[in-house]
Short mmCIF file of C-alpha atoms in Angstrom, two decimals:
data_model
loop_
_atom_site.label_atom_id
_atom_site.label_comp_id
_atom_site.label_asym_id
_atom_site.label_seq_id
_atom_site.Cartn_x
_atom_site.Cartn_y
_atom_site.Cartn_z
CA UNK A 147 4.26 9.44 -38.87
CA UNK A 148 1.04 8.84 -36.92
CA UNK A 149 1.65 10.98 -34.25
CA UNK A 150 2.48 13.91 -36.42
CA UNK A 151 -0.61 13.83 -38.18
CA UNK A 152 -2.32 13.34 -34.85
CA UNK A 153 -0.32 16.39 -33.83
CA UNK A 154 -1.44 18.60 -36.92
CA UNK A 155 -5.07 17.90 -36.14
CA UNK A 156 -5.38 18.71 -32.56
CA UNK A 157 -3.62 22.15 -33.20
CA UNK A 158 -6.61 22.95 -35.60
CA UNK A 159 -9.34 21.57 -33.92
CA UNK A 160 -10.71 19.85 -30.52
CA UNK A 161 -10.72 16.27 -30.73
CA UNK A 162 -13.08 13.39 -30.03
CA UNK A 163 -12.20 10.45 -27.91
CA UNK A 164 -15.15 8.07 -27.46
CA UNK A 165 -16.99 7.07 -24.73
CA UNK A 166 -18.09 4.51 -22.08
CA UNK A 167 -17.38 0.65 -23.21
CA UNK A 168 -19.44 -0.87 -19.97
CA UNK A 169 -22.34 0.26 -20.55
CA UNK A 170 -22.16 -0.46 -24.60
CA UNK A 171 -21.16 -4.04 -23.62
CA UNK A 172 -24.66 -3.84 -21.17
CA UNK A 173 -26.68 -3.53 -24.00
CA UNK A 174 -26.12 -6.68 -25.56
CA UNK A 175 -26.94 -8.23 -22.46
CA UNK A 176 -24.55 -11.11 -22.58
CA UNK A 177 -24.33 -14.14 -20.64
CA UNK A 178 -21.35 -16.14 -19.14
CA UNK A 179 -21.45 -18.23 -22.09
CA UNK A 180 -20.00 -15.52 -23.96
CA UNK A 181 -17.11 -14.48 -22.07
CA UNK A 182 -16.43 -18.20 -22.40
CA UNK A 183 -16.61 -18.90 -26.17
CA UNK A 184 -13.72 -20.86 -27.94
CA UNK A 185 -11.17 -19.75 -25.40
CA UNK A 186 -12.41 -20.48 -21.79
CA UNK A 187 -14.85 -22.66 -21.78
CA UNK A 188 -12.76 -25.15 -18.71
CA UNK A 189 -12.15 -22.07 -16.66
CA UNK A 190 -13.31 -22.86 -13.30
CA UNK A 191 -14.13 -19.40 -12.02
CA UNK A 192 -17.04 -16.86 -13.43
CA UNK A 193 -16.31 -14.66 -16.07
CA UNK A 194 -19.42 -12.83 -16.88
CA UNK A 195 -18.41 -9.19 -16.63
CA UNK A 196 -14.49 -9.63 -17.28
CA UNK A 197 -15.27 -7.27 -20.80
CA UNK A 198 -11.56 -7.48 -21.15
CA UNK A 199 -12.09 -11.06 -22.82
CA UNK A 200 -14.88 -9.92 -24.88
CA UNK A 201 -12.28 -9.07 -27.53
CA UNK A 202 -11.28 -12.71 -27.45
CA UNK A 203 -14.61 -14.20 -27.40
CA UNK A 204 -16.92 -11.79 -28.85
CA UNK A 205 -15.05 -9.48 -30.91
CA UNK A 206 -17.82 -8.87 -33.00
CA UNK A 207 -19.54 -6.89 -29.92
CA UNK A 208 -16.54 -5.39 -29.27
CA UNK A 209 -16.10 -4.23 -32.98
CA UNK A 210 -19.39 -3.46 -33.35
CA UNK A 211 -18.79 -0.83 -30.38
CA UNK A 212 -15.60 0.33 -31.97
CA UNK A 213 -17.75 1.20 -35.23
CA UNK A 214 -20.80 2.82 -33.97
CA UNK A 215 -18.51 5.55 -32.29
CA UNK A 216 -16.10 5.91 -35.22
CA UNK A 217 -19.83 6.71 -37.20
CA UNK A 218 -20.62 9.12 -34.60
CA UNK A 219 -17.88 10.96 -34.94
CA UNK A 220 -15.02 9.90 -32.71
CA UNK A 221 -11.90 10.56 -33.92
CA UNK A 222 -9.60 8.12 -31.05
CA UNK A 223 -11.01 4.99 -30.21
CA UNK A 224 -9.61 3.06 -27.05
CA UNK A 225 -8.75 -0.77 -26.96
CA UNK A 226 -10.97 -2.75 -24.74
CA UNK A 227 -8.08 -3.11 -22.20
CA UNK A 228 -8.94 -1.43 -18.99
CA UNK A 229 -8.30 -4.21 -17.32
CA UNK A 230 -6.09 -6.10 -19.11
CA UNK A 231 -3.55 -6.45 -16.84
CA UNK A 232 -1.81 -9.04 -14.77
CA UNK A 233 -2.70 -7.19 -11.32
CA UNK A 234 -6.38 -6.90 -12.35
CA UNK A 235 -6.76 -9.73 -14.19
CA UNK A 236 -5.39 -12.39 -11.17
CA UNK A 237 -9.02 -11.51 -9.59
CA UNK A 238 -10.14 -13.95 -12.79
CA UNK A 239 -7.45 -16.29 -12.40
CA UNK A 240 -6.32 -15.20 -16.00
CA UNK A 241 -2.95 -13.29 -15.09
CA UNK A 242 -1.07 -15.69 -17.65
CA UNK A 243 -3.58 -14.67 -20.90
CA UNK A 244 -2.07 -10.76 -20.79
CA UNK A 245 0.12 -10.53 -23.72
CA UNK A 246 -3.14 -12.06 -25.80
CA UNK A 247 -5.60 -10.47 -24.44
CA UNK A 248 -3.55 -6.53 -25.41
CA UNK A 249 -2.58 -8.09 -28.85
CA UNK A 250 -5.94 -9.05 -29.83
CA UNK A 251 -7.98 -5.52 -28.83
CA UNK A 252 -5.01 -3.83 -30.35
CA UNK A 253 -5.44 -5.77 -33.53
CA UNK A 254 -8.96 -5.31 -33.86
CA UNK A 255 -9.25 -1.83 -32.77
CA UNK A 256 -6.77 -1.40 -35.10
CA UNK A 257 -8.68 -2.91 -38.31
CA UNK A 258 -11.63 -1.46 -37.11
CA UNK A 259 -10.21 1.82 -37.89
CA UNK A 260 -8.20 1.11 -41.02
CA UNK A 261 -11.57 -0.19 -42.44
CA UNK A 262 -13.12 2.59 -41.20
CA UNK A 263 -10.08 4.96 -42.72
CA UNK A 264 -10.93 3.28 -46.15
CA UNK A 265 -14.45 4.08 -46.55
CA UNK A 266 -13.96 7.34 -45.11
CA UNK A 267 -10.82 8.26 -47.01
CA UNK A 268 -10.97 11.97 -45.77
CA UNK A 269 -10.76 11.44 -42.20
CA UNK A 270 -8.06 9.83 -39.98
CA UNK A 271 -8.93 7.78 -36.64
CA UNK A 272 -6.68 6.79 -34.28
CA UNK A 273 -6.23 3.82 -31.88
CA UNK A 274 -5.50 4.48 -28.06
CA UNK A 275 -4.34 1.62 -26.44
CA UNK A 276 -6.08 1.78 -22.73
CA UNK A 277 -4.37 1.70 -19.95
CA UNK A 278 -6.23 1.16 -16.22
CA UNK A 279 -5.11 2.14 -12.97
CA UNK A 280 -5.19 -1.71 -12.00
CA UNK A 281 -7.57 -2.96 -8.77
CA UNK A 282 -4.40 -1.97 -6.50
CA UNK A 283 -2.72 1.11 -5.32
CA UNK A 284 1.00 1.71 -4.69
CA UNK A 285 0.32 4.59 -2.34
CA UNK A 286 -2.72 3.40 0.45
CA UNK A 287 -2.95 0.58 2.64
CA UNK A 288 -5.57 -2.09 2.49
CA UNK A 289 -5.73 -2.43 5.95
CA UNK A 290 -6.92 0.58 8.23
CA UNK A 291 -4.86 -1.16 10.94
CA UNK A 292 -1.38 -1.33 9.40
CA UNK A 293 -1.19 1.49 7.57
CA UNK A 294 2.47 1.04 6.44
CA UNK A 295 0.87 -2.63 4.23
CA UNK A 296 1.26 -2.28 0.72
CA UNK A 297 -1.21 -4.64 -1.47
CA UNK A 298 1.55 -4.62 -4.59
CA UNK A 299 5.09 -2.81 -4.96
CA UNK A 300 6.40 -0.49 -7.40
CA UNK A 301 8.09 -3.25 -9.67
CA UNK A 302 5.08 -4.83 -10.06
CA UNK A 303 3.32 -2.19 -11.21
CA UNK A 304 6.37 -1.22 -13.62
CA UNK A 305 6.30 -4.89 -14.89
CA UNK A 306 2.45 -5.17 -15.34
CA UNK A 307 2.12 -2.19 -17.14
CA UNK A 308 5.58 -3.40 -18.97
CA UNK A 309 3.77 -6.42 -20.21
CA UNK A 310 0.61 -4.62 -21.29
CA UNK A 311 2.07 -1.63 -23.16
CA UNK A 312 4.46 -3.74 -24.93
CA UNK A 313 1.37 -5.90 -26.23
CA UNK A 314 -0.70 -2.86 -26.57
CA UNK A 315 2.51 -1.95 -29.29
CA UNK A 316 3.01 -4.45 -31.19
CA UNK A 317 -0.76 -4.52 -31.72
CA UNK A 318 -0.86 -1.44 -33.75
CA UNK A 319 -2.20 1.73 -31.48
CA UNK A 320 -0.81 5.04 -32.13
CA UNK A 321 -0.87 5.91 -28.78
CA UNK A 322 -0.74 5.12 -25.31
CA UNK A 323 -3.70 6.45 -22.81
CA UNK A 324 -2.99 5.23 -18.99
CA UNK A 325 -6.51 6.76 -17.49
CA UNK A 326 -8.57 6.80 -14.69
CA UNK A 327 -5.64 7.58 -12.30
CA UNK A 328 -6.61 7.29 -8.42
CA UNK A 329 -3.05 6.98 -7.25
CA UNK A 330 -0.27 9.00 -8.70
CA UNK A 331 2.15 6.63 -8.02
CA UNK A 332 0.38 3.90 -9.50
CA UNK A 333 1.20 6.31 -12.67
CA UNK A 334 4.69 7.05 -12.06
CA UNK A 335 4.84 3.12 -12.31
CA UNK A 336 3.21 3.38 -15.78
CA UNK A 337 5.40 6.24 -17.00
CA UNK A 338 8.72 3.97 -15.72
CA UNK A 339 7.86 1.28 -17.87
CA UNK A 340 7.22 3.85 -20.84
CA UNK A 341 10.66 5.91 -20.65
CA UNK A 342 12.13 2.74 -20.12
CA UNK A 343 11.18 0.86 -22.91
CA UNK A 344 11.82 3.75 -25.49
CA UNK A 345 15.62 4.79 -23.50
CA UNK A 346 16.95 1.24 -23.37
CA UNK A 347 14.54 -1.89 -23.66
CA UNK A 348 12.94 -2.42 -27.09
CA UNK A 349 11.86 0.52 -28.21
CA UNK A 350 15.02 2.16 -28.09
CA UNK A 351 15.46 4.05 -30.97
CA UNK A 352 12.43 4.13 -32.46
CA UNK A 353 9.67 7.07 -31.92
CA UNK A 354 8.04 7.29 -29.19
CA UNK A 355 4.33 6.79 -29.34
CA UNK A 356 1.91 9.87 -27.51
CA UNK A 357 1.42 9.33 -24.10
CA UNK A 358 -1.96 10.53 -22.70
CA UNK A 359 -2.31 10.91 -19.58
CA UNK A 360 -6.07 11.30 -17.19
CA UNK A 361 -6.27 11.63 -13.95
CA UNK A 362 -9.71 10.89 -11.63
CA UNK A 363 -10.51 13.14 -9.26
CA UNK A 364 -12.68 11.18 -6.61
CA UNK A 365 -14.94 14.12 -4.43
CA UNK A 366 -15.66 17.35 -3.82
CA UNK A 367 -12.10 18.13 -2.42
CA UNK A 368 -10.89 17.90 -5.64
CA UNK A 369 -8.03 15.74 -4.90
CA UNK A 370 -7.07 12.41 -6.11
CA UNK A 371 -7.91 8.98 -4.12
CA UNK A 372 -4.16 9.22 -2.94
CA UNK A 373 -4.65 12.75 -1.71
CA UNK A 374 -3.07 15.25 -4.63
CA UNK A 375 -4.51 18.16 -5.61
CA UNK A 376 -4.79 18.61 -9.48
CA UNK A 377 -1.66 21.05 -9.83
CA UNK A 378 0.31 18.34 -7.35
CA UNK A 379 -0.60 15.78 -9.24
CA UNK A 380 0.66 17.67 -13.01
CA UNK A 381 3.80 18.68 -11.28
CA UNK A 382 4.54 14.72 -10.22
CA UNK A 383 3.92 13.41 -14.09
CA UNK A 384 5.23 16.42 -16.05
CA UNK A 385 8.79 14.73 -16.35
CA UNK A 386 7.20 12.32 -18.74
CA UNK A 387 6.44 15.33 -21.36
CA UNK A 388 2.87 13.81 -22.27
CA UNK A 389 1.08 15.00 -25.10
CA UNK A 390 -2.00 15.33 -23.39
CA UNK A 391 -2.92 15.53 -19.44
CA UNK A 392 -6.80 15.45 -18.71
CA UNK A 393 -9.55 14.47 -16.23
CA UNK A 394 -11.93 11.61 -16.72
CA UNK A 395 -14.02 9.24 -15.14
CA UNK A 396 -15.58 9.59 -10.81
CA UNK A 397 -17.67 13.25 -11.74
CA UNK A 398 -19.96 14.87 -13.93
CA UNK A 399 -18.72 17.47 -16.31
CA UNK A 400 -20.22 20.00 -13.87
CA UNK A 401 -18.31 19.10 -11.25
CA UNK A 402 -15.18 17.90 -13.28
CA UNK A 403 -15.06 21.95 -14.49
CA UNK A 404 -13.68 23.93 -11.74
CA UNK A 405 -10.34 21.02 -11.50
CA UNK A 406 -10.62 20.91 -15.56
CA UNK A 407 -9.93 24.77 -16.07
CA UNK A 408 -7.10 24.81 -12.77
CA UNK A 409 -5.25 22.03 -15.22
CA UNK A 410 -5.48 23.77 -18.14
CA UNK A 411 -3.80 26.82 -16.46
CA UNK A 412 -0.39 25.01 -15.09
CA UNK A 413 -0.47 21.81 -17.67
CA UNK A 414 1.73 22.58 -20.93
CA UNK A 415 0.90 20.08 -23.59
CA UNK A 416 -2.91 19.39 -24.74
CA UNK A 417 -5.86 18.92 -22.36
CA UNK A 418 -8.08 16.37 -22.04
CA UNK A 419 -12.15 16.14 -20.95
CA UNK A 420 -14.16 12.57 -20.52
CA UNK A 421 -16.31 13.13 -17.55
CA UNK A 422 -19.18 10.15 -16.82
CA UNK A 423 -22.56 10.75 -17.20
CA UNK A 424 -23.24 12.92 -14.08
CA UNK A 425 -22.51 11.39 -10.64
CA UNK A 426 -23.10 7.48 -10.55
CA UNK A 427 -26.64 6.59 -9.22
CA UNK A 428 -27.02 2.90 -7.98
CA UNK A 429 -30.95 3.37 -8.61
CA UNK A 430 -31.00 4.60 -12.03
CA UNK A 431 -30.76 1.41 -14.75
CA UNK A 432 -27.85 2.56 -16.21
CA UNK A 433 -26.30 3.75 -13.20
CA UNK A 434 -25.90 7.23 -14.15
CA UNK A 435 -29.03 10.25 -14.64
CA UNK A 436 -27.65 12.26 -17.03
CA UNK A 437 -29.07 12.39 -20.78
CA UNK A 438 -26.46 13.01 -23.89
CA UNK A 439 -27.80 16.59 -24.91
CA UNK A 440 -26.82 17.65 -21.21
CA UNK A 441 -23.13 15.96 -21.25
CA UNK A 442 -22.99 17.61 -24.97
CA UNK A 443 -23.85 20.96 -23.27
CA UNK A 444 -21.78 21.50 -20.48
CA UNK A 445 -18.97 19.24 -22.59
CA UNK A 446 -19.01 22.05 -25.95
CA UNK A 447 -18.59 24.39 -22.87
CA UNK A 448 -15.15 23.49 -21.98
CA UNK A 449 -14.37 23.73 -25.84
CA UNK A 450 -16.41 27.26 -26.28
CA UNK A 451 -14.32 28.41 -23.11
CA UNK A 452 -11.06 27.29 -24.49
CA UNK A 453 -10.34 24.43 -22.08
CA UNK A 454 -9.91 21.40 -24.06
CA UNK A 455 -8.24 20.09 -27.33
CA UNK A 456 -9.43 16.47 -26.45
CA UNK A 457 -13.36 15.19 -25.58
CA UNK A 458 -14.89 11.96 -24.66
CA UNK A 459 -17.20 10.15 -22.38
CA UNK A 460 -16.58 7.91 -19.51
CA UNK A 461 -19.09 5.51 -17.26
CA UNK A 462 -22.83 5.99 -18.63
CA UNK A 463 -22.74 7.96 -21.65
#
């Protein structure tokens, strides 16, 4: 019922998705202590900087976050799950906490929204459950030397991003966003799991929640870290009949534009805009330049030129 309404809105108007987490999280300048609170406390490796766990530990940051961009407009918040996966999270030594970790951001980005839903009874959020690329690629080989080395296989990726999206489900979001794609195949994975789950595994049956997908596209070429060129790239996902297909994270709307528009001419379902803050810089504090009236600029440009049904921010903004 969800994604109908969800539906019904985008064809009448562009949407907002919301916009960085990291730097949000930065503000509050938290400690280690806090990624350790009631839940980690004996865990022999550093944690400061996992945000994943904040949810666990701090979800009043997290929530907090969650509420100052439903007041600012948003209308799709994302989990705090980027990286809550078993591939990404065995860096922390915390592969076993997945199914927790993607209940508990669900839940409270979920109830975050319903609250939010109640006081604002004339406007209806939704919750997109986040879904990283993990810290490994299906596609490239870790080691110049041996270039046939893979660092993970394709049923691991299926079965990580199995594990998270089931979580992510049961927790309540009314859709699915797997973003930040550097490797197409890492994707594919992603969209395995999905049809699988909804053709014979537990959601069989049942509707299938949206699936957004966003691709990253890493330089000036204006291919992907795996080496696809945006239209390559549509024509290897388009099987999974998304309802949206989009560009976030890596450049600045400017340069996101040119790669935005070539989508929008070959992509048949909704398109979707979160560029970062300009191009990162290491020396600027927040490690991005650009100030929010010139991402609102060239950002109402892609809706003014017909581009997008779907905007957001990504690193810095």
């Amino acid at each position: 019922m969800r994604a109908a309404v969800l539906e019904q809105i985008v064809r009448k108007r562009v949407l907002v998705l919301d916009g960085a987490m990291g730097t949000m999280v930065q503000r509050y300048r938290l400690e280690e202590k806090d990624f350790r609170i009631g839940h980690f406390e004996d865990h022999p490796s550093p944690l400061k900087g996992n945000n994943d766990l904040l949810v666990l530990t701090r979800p009043d940051v997290i929530g907090a976050i969650h509420r100052q961009y439903l007041d600012a407009g948003a209308d799709i918040i994302e989990t705090n799950t980027f990286n809550a996966n078993r591939i990404s999270q065995a860096d922390y030594g915390l592969q076993t906490h997945i199914r927790e970790l993607n209940l508990a951001a669900a839940r409270l980005a979920r109830r975050i929204a319903d609250e939010f839903e109640a006081s604002h009874p004339e406007k209806t959020v939704f919750v997109a459950g986040a879904i990283g690329p993990t810290t490994k690629t299906a596609s490239l080989s870790p080691d110049v030397s041996n270039p046939a080395l893979r660092g993970v296989t394709f049923d691991e990726l299926v079965e990580a991003y199995d594990e998270q999206m089931q979580a992510l489900i049961e927790g309540g979001v009314d859709c699915l966003l797997p973003e930040t794609t550097f490797d197409t195949l890492n994707l594919k994975a992603m969209i395995f799991a999905y049809l699988r789950y909804y053709e014979e595994g537990a959601g069989a049956g049942k509707p299938r929640l949206p699936l957004m997908l966003s691709v990253t596209i890493t330089d000036a070429s204006g291919r992907t870290l795996s080496g696809q060129t945006i239209e390559a790239f549509w024509n290897s996902v388009r099987h999974a009949r998304p309802f949206s297909v989009g560009i976030n994270c890596a450049l600045g709307a400017a340069e996101m534009r040119p790669y935005l528009e070539r989508l929008s001419r070959v992509a048949n379902c909704w398109i979707s805009a979160y560029p970062n803050a300009g191009l990162p810089n290491p020396l600027s504090p927040t490690g991005y330049d650009q100030k929010p009236a010139t991402t609102g600029e060239l950002v109402g440009e892609f809706a003014r030129s017909g581009l997008v049904n779907i905007v957001g921010g990504c690193c810095g903004t």
